[in-house]
CSV table of C-alpha atoms in Angstrom, one decimal:
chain,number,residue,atom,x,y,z
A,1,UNK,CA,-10.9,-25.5,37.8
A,2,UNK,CA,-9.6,-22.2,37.0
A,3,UNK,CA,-9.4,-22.8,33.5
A,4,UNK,CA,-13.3,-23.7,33.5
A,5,UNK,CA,-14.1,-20.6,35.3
A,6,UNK,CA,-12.0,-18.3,32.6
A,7,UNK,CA,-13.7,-19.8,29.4
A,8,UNK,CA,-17.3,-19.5,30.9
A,9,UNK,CA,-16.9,-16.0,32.0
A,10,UNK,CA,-14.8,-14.9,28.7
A,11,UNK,CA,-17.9,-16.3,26.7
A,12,UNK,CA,-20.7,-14.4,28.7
A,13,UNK,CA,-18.4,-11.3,28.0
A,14,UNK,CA,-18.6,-11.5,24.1
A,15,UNK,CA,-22.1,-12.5,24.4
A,16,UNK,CA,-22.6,-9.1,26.1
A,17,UNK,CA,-20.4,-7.3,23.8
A,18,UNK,CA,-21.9,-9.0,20.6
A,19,UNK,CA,-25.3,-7.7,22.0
A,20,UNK,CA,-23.7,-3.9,22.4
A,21,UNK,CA,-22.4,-4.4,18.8
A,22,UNK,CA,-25.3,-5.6,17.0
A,23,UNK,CA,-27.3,-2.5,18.4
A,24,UNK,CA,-24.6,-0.1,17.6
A,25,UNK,CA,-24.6,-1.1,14.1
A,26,UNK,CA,-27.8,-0.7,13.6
A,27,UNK,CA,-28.2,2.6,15.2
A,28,UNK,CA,-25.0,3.8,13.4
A,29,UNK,CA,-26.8,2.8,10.1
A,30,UNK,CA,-29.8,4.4,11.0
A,31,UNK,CA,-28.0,7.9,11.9
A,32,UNK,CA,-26.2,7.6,7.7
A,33,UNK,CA,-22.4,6.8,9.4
A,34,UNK,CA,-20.8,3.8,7.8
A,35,UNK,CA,-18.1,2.6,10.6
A,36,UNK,CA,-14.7,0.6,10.0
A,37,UNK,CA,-12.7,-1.0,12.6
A,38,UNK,CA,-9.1,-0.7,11.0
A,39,UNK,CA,-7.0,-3.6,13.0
A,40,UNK,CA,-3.6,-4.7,12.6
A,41,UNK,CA,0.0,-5.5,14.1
A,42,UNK,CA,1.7,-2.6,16.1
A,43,UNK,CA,3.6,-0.3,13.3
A,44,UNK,CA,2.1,-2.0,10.5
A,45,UNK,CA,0.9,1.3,9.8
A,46,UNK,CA,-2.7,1.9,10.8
A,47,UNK,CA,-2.4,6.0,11.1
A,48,UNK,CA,-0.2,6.8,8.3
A,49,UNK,CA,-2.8,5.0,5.9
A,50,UNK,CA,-6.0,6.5,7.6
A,51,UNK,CA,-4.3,10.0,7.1
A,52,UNK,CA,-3.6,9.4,3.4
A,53,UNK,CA,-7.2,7.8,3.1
A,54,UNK,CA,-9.0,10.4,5.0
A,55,UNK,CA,-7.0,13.0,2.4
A,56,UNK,CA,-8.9,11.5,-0.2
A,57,UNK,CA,-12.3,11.5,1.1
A,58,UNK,CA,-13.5,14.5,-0.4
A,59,UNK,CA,-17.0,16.1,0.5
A,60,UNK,CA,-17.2,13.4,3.0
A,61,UNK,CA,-17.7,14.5,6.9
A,62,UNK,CA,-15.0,12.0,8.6
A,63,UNK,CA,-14.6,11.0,12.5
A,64,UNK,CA,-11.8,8.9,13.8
A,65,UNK,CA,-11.5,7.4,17.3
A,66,UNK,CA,-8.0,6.2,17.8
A,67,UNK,CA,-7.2,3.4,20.6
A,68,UNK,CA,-4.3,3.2,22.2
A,69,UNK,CA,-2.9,1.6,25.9
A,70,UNK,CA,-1.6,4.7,26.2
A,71,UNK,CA,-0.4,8.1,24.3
A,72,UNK,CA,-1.9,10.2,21.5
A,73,UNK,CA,0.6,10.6,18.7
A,74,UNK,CA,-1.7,8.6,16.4
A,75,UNK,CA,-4.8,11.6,17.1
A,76,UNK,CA,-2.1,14.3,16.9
A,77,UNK,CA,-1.4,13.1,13.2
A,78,UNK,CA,-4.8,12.1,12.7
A,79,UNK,CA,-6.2,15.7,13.5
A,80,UNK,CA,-3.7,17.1,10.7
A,81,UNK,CA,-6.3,16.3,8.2
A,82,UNK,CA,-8.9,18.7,10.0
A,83,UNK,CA,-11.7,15.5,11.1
A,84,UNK,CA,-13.0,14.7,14.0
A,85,UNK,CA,-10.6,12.6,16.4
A,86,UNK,CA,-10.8,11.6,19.9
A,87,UNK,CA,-8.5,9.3,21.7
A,88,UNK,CA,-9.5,6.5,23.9
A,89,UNK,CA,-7.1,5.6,26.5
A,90,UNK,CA,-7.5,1.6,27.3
A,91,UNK,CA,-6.1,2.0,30.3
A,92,UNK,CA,-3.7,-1.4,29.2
A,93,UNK,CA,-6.5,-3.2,27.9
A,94,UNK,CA,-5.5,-5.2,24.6
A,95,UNK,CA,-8.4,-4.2,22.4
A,96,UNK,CA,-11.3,-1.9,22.1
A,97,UNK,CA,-14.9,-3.3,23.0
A,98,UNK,CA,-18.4,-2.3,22.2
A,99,UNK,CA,-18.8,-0.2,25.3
A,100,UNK,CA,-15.6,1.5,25.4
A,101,UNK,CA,-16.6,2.4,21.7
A,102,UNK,CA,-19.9,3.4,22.5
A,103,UNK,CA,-18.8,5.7,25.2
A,104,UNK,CA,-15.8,6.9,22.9
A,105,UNK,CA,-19.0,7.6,20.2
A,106,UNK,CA,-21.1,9.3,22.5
A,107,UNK,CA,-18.4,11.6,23.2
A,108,UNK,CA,-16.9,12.3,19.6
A,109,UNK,CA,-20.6,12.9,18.1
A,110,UNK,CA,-21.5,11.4,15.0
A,111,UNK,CA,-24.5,14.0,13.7
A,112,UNK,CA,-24.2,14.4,10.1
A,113,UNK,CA,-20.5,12.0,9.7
A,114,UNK,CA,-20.6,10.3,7.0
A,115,UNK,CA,-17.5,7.4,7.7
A,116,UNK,CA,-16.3,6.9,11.2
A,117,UNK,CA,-12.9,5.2,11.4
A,118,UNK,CA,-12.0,3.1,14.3
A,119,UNK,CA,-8.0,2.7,14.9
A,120,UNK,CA,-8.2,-0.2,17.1
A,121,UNK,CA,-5.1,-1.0,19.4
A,122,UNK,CA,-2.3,-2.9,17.3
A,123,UNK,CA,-2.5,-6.3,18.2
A,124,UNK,CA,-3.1,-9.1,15.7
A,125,UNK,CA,-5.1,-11.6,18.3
A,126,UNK,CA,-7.3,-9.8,21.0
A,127,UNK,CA,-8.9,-7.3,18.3
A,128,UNK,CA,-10.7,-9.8,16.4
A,129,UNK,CA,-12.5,-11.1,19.2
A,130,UNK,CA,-14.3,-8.1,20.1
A,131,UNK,CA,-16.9,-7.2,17.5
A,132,UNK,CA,-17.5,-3.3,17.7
A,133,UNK,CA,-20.5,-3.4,15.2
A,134,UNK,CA,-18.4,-2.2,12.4
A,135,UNK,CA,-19.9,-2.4,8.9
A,136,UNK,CA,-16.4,-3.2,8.0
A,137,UNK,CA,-13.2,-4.7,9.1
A,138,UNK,CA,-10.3,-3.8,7.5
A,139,UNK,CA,-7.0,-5.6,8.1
A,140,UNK,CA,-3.5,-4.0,7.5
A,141,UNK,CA,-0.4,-5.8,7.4
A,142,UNK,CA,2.9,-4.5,6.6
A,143,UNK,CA,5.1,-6.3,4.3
A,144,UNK,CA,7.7,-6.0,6.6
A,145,UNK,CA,6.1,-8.7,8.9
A,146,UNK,CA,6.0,-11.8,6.3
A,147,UNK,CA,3.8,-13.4,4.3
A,148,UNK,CA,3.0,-16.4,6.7
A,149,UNK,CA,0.7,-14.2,9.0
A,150,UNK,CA,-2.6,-15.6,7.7
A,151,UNK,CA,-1.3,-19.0,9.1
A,152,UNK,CA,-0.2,-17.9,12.7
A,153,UNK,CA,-3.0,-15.7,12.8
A,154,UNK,CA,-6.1,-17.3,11.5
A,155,UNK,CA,-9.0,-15.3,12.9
A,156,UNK,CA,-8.2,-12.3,12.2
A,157,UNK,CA,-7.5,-13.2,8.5
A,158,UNK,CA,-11.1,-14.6,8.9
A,159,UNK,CA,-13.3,-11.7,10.2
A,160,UNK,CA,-11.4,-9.2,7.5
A,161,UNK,CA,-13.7,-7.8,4.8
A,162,UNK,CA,-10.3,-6.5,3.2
A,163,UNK,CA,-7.3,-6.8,3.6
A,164,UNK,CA,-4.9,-3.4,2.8
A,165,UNK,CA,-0.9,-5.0,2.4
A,166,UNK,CA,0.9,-1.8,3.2
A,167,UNK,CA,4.4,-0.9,2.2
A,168,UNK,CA,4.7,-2.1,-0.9
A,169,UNK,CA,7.3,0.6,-1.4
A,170,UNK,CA,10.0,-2.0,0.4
A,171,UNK,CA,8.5,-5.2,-1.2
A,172,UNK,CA,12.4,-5.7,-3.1
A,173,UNK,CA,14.2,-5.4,0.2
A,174,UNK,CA,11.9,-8.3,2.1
A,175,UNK,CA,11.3,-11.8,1.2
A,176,UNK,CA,7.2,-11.4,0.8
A,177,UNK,CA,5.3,-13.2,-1.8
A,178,UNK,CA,2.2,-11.4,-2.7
A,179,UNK,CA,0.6,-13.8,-4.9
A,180,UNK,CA,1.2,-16.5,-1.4
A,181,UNK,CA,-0.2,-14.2,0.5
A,182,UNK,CA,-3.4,-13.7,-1.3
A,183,UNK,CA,-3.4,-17.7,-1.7
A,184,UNK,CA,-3.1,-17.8,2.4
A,185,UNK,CA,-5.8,-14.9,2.9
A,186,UNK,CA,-8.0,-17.2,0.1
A,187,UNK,CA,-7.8,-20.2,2.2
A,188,UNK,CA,-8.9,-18.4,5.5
A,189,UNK,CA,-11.7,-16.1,3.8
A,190,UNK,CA,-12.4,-16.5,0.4
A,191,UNK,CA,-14.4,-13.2,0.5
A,192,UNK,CA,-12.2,-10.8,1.9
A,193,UNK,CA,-10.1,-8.8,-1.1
A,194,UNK,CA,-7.1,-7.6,-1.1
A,195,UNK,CA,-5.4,-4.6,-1.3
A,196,UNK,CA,-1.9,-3.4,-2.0
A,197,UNK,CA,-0.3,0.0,-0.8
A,198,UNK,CA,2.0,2.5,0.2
A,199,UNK,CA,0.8,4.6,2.5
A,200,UNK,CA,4.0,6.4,2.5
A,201,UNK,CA,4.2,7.1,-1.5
A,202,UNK,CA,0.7,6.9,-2.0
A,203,UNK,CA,0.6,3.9,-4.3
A,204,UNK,CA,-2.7,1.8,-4.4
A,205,UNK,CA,-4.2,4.6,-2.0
A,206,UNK,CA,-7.1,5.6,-4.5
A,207,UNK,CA,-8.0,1.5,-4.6
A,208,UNK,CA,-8.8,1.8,-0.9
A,209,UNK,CA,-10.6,4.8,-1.2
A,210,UNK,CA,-12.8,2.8,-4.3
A,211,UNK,CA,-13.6,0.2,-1.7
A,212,UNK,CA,-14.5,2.2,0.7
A,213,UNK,CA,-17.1,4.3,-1.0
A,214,UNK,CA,-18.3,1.2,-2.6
A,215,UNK,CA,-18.8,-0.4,0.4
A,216,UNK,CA,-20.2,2.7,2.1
A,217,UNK,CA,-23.0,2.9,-0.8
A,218,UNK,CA,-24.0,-0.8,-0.3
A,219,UNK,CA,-23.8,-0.1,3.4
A,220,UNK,CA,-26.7,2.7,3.0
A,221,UNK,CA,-28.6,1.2,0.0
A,222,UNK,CA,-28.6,-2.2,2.1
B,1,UNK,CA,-20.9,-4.4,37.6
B,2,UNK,CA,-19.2,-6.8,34.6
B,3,UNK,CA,-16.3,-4.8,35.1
B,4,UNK,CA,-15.6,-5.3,38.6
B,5,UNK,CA,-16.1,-8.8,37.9
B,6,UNK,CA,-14.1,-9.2,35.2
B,7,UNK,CA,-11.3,-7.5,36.9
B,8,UNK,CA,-11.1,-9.2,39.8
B,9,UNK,CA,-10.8,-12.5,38.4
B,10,UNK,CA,-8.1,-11.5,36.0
B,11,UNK,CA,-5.8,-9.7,39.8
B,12,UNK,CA,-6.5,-13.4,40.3
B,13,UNK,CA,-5.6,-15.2,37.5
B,14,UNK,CA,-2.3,-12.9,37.3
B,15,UNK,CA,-1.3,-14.0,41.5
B,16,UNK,CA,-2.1,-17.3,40.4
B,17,UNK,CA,0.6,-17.5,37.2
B,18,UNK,CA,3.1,-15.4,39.2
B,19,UNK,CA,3.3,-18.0,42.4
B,20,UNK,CA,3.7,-21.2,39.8
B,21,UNK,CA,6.1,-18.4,37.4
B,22,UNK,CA,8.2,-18.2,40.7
B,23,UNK,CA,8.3,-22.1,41.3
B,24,UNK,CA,9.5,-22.4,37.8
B,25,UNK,CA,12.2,-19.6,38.1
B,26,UNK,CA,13.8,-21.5,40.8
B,27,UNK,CA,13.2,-24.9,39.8
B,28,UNK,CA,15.1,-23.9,36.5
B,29,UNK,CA,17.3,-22.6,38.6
B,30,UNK,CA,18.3,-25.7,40.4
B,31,UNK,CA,18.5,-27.8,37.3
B,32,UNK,CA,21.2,-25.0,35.8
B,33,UNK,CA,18.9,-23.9,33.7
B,34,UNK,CA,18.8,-20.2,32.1
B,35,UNK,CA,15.3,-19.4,30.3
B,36,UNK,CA,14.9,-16.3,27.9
B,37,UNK,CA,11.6,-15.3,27.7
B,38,UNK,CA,11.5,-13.7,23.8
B,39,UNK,CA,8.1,-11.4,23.3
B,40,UNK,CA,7.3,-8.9,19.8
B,41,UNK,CA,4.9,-8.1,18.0
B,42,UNK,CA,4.0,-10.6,15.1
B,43,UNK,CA,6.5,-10.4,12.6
B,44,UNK,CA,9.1,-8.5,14.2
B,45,UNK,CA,11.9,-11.6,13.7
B,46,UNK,CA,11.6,-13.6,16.6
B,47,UNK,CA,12.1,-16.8,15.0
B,48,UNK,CA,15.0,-15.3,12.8
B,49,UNK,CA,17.2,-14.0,15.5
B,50,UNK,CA,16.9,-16.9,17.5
B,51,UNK,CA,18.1,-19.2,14.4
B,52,UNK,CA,21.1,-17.2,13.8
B,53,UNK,CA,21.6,-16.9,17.8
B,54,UNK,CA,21.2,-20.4,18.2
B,55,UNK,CA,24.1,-21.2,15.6
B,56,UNK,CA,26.5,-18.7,17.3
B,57,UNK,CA,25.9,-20.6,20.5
B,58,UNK,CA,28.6,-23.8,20.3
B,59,UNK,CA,29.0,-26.1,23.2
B,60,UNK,CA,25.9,-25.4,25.0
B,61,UNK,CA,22.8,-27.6,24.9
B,62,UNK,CA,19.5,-25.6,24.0
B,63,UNK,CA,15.8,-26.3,24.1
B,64,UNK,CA,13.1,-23.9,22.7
B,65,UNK,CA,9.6,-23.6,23.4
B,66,UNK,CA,7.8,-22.3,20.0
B,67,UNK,CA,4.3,-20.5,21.4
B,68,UNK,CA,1.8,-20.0,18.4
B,69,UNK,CA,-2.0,-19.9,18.1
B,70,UNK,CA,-1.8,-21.9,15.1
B,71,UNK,CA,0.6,-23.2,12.7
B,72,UNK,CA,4.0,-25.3,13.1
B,73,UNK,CA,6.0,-22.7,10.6
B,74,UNK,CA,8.7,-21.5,13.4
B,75,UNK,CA,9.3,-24.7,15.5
B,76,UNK,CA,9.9,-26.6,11.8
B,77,UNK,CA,12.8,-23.3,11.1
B,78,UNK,CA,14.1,-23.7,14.9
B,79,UNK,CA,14.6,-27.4,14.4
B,80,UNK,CA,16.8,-26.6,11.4
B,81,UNK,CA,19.4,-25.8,14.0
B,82,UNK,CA,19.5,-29.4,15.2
B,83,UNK,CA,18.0,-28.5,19.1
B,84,UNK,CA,15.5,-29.4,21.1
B,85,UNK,CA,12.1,-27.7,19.9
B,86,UNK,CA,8.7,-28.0,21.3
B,87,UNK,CA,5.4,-26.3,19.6
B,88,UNK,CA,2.6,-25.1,21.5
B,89,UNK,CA,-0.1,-24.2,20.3
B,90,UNK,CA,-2.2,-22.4,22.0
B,91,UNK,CA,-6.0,-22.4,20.5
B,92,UNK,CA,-6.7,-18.7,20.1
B,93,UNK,CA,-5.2,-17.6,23.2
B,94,UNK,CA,-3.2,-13.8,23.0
B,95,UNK,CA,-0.2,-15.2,25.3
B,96,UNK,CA,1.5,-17.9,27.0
B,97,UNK,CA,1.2,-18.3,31.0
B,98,UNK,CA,3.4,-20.3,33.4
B,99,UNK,CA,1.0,-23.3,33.6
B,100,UNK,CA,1.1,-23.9,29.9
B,101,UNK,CA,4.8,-22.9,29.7
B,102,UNK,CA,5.1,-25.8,33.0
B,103,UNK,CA,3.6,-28.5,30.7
B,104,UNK,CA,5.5,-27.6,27.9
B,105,UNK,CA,8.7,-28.1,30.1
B,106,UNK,CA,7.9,-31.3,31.2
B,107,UNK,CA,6.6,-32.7,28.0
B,108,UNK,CA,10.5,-30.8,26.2
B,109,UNK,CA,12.6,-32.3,28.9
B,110,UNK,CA,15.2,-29.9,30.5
B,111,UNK,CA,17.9,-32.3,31.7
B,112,UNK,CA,20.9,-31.2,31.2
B,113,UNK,CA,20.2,-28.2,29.3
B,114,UNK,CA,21.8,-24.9,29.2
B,115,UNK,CA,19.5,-22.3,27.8
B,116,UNK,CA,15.3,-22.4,26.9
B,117,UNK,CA,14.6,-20.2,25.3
B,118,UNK,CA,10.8,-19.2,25.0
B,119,UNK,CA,9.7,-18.3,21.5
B,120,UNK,CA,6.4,-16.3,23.0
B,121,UNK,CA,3.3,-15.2,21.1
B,122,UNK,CA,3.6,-12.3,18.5
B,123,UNK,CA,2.0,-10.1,21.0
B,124,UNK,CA,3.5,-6.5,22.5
B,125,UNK,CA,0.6,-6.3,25.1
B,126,UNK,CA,-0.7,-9.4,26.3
B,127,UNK,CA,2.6,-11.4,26.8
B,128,UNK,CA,4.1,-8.8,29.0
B,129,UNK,CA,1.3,-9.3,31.8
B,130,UNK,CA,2.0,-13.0,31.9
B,131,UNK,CA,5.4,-13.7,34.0
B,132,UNK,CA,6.9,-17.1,32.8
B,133,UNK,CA,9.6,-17.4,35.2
B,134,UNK,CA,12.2,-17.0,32.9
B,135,UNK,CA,15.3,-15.5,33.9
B,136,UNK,CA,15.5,-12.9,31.6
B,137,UNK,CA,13.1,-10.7,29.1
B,138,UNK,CA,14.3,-10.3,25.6
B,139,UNK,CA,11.8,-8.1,24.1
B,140,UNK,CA,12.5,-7.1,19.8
B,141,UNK,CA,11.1,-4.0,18.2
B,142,UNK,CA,11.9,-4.4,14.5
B,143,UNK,CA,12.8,-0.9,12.7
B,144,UNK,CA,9.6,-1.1,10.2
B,145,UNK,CA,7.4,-0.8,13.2
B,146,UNK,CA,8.7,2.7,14.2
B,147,UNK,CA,10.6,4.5,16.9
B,148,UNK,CA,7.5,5.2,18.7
B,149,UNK,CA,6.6,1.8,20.3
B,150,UNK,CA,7.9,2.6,24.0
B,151,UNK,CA,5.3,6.0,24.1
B,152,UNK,CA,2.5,3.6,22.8
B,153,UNK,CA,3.0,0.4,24.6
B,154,UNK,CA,5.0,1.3,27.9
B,155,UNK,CA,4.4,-2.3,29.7
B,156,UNK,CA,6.6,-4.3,27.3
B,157,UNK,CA,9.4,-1.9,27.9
B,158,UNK,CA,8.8,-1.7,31.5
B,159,UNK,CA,9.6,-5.6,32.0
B,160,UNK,CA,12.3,-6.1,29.2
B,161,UNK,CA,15.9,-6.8,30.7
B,162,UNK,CA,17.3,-6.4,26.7
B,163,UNK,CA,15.5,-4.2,23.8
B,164,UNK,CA,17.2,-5.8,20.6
B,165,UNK,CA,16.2,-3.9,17.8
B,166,UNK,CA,15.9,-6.1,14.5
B,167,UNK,CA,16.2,-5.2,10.8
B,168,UNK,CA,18.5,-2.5,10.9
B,169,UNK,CA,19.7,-3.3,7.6
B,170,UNK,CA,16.7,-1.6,6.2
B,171,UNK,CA,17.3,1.3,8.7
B,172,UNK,CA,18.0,3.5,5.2
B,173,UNK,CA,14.0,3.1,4.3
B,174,UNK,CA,12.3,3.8,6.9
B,175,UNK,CA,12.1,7.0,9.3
B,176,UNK,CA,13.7,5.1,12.3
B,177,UNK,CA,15.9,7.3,14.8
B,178,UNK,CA,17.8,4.8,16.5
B,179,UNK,CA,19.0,7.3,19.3
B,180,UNK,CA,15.3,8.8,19.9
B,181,UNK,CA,14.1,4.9,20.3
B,182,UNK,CA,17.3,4.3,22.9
B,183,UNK,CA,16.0,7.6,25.1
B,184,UNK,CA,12.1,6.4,24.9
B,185,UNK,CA,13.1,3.3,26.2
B,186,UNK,CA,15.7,4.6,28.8
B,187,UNK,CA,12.7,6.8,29.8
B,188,UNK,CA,10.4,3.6,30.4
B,189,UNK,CA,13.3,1.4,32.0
B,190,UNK,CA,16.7,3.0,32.5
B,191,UNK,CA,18.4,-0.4,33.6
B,192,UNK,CA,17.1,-2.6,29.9
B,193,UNK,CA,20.2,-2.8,27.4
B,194,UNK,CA,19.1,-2.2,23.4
B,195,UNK,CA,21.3,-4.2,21.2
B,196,UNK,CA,21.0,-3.4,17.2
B,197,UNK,CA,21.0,-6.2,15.0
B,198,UNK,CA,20.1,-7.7,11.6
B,199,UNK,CA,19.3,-11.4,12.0
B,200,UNK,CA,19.0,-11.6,7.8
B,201,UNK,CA,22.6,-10.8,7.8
B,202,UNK,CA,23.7,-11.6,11.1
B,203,UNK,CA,25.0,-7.7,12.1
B,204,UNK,CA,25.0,-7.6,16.0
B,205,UNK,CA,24.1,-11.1,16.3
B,206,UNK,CA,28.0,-11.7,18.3
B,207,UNK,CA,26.5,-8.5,20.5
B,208,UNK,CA,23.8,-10.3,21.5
B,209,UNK,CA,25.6,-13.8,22.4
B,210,UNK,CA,27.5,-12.4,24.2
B,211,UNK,CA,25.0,-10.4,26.4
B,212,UNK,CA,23.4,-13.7,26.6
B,213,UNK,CA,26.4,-15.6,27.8
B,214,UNK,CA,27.3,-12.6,29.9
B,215,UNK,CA,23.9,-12.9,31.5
B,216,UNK,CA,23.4,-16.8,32.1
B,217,UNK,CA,27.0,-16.6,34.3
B,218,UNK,CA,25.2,-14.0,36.0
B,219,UNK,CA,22.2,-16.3,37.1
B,220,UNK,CA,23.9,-19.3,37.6
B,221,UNK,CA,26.5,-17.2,40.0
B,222,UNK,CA,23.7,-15.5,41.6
């Protein structure tokens, strides 16, 4: 009985949330801000990435909201690069949703942004389910955490739009298979690309920023 | 209003798990035996450490209980050790609870077992809301993911009764301060032991047996 009562109410929940997303999307487009919900694992290296990223966004007028359960080292490092950041506090909630983000938007201010990074909470499940109207999803995983993660972790491997492999600096000191993993990635979403980096060295870096304004300018000419 | 709703039912759901979490703690109990709940986030070596802890653990009969929302990967490396293994998966959802675990343990069989050990969902949130009964909480935070984990998701700590910290052998490429990590999670939960390890090449591995054995005389004394 319980179990009935869960699924119904979960799926009026994301039809409420899907409804919040769509018309955040479109508003977003409207107002010129391209948005990216950037999802991954805990540590996989969501901030260090976005900083590097952000770096290299030149002319461009950038806004992050950062998620976390709790904490706001991630805004502290994020602010280093002198953009917009606010924090969002879930309060132990396991992912962001449309209306926390819509709040967290309404707050930051997006007049005149041109990109507005979402760092959602580091979980590899819960993310995925919640769409935040993003024009984007990008997925990180580290290559610390194997390359058998598009198998254990299917949906989130199937929402991606890419799919940014980060530290690739350590790739001789783990037992990750790059060419596997894109065949794994492939199988769950043939359409998302892939991308490798080091956020920490800097490698591939300027890749991600080419997919990003690529995708920004189909976003607007759309 | 959603909200309210929403959280109501979850205070619920949560009283619900932890009266059938308690009747499995004792049940367990009864039969003699000792349950390991083992939480990370994806990637973080759950699968790995068990294996190599497994080995080190002669003359004792063990059963796990691999938790995945898709894929068979870990149960097929568990049964490499020659015990008892059980997969479940658990169709998109973030964690396991104590009914699913409960049906897992009947269909396993526990008779005459000495240790389950409960491979749970790559997950550093979620998992930790869910009590499974289990006598103990072994949560891993591998060293790629970063010293910072306790600040950023407190709950995890909160219920671990053992922190192991996996992959130090890479401890050398990564900014990791093992003695900052020790005093995050000492501020979090003063009485949960960290135990360093690398289950690639089995440093700490005899540490953590032996807080393992150390602890199972414990319960079955208590």
């Amino acid at each position: 009985m319980s179990d009935v009562r869960v699924i119904e109410i979960k799926k009026s929940i994301l039809e409420e949330n899907e409804k919040k997303a769509i018309l955040l999307k479109e508003t977003l487009k409207d107002e010129g801000v391209f948005m990216i919900n950037v999802m991954s694992s805990p540590g996989s290296g969501k901030t260090t990435t976005l900083k590097n990223t952000i770096e290299r966004l030149d002319n461009l007028k950038i806004g992050v909201i950062e998620a976390d359960v709790d904490s706001d080292v991630d805004a502290r490092t994020i602010s280093e690069t002198g953009c917009e950041v606010l924090q969002i506090h879930t309060g132990g909630a396991c992912h962001l949703d449309a209306n926390m983000l819509h709040t967290g938007i309404q707050t930051l201010g997006v007049e005149g942004m041109n990109i507005l990074f979402v760092e959602n909470i580091g979980n590899l499940i819960c993310t995925a389910s919640f769409d935040l109207g993003a024009h984007k999803n990008l997925v990180i995983l580290s290559v610390p955490e194997g390359d058998d993660k598009p198998l254990k972790y299917p949906h989130m491997f199937e929402i991606a739009d890419v799919v940014v492999v980060n530290k690739i600096d350590v790739l001789d000191y783990f037992d990750f298979d790059l060419e596997l993993f894109k065949e794994r990635v492939a199988k769950r979403n043939e359409k998302a690309e892939v991308i490798a980096i080091s956020a920490k060295t800097g490698e591939g870096i300027d890749d991600l920023v080419k997919w990003i304004k690529k995708s920004m300018d189909e976003c607007h000419s759309s």
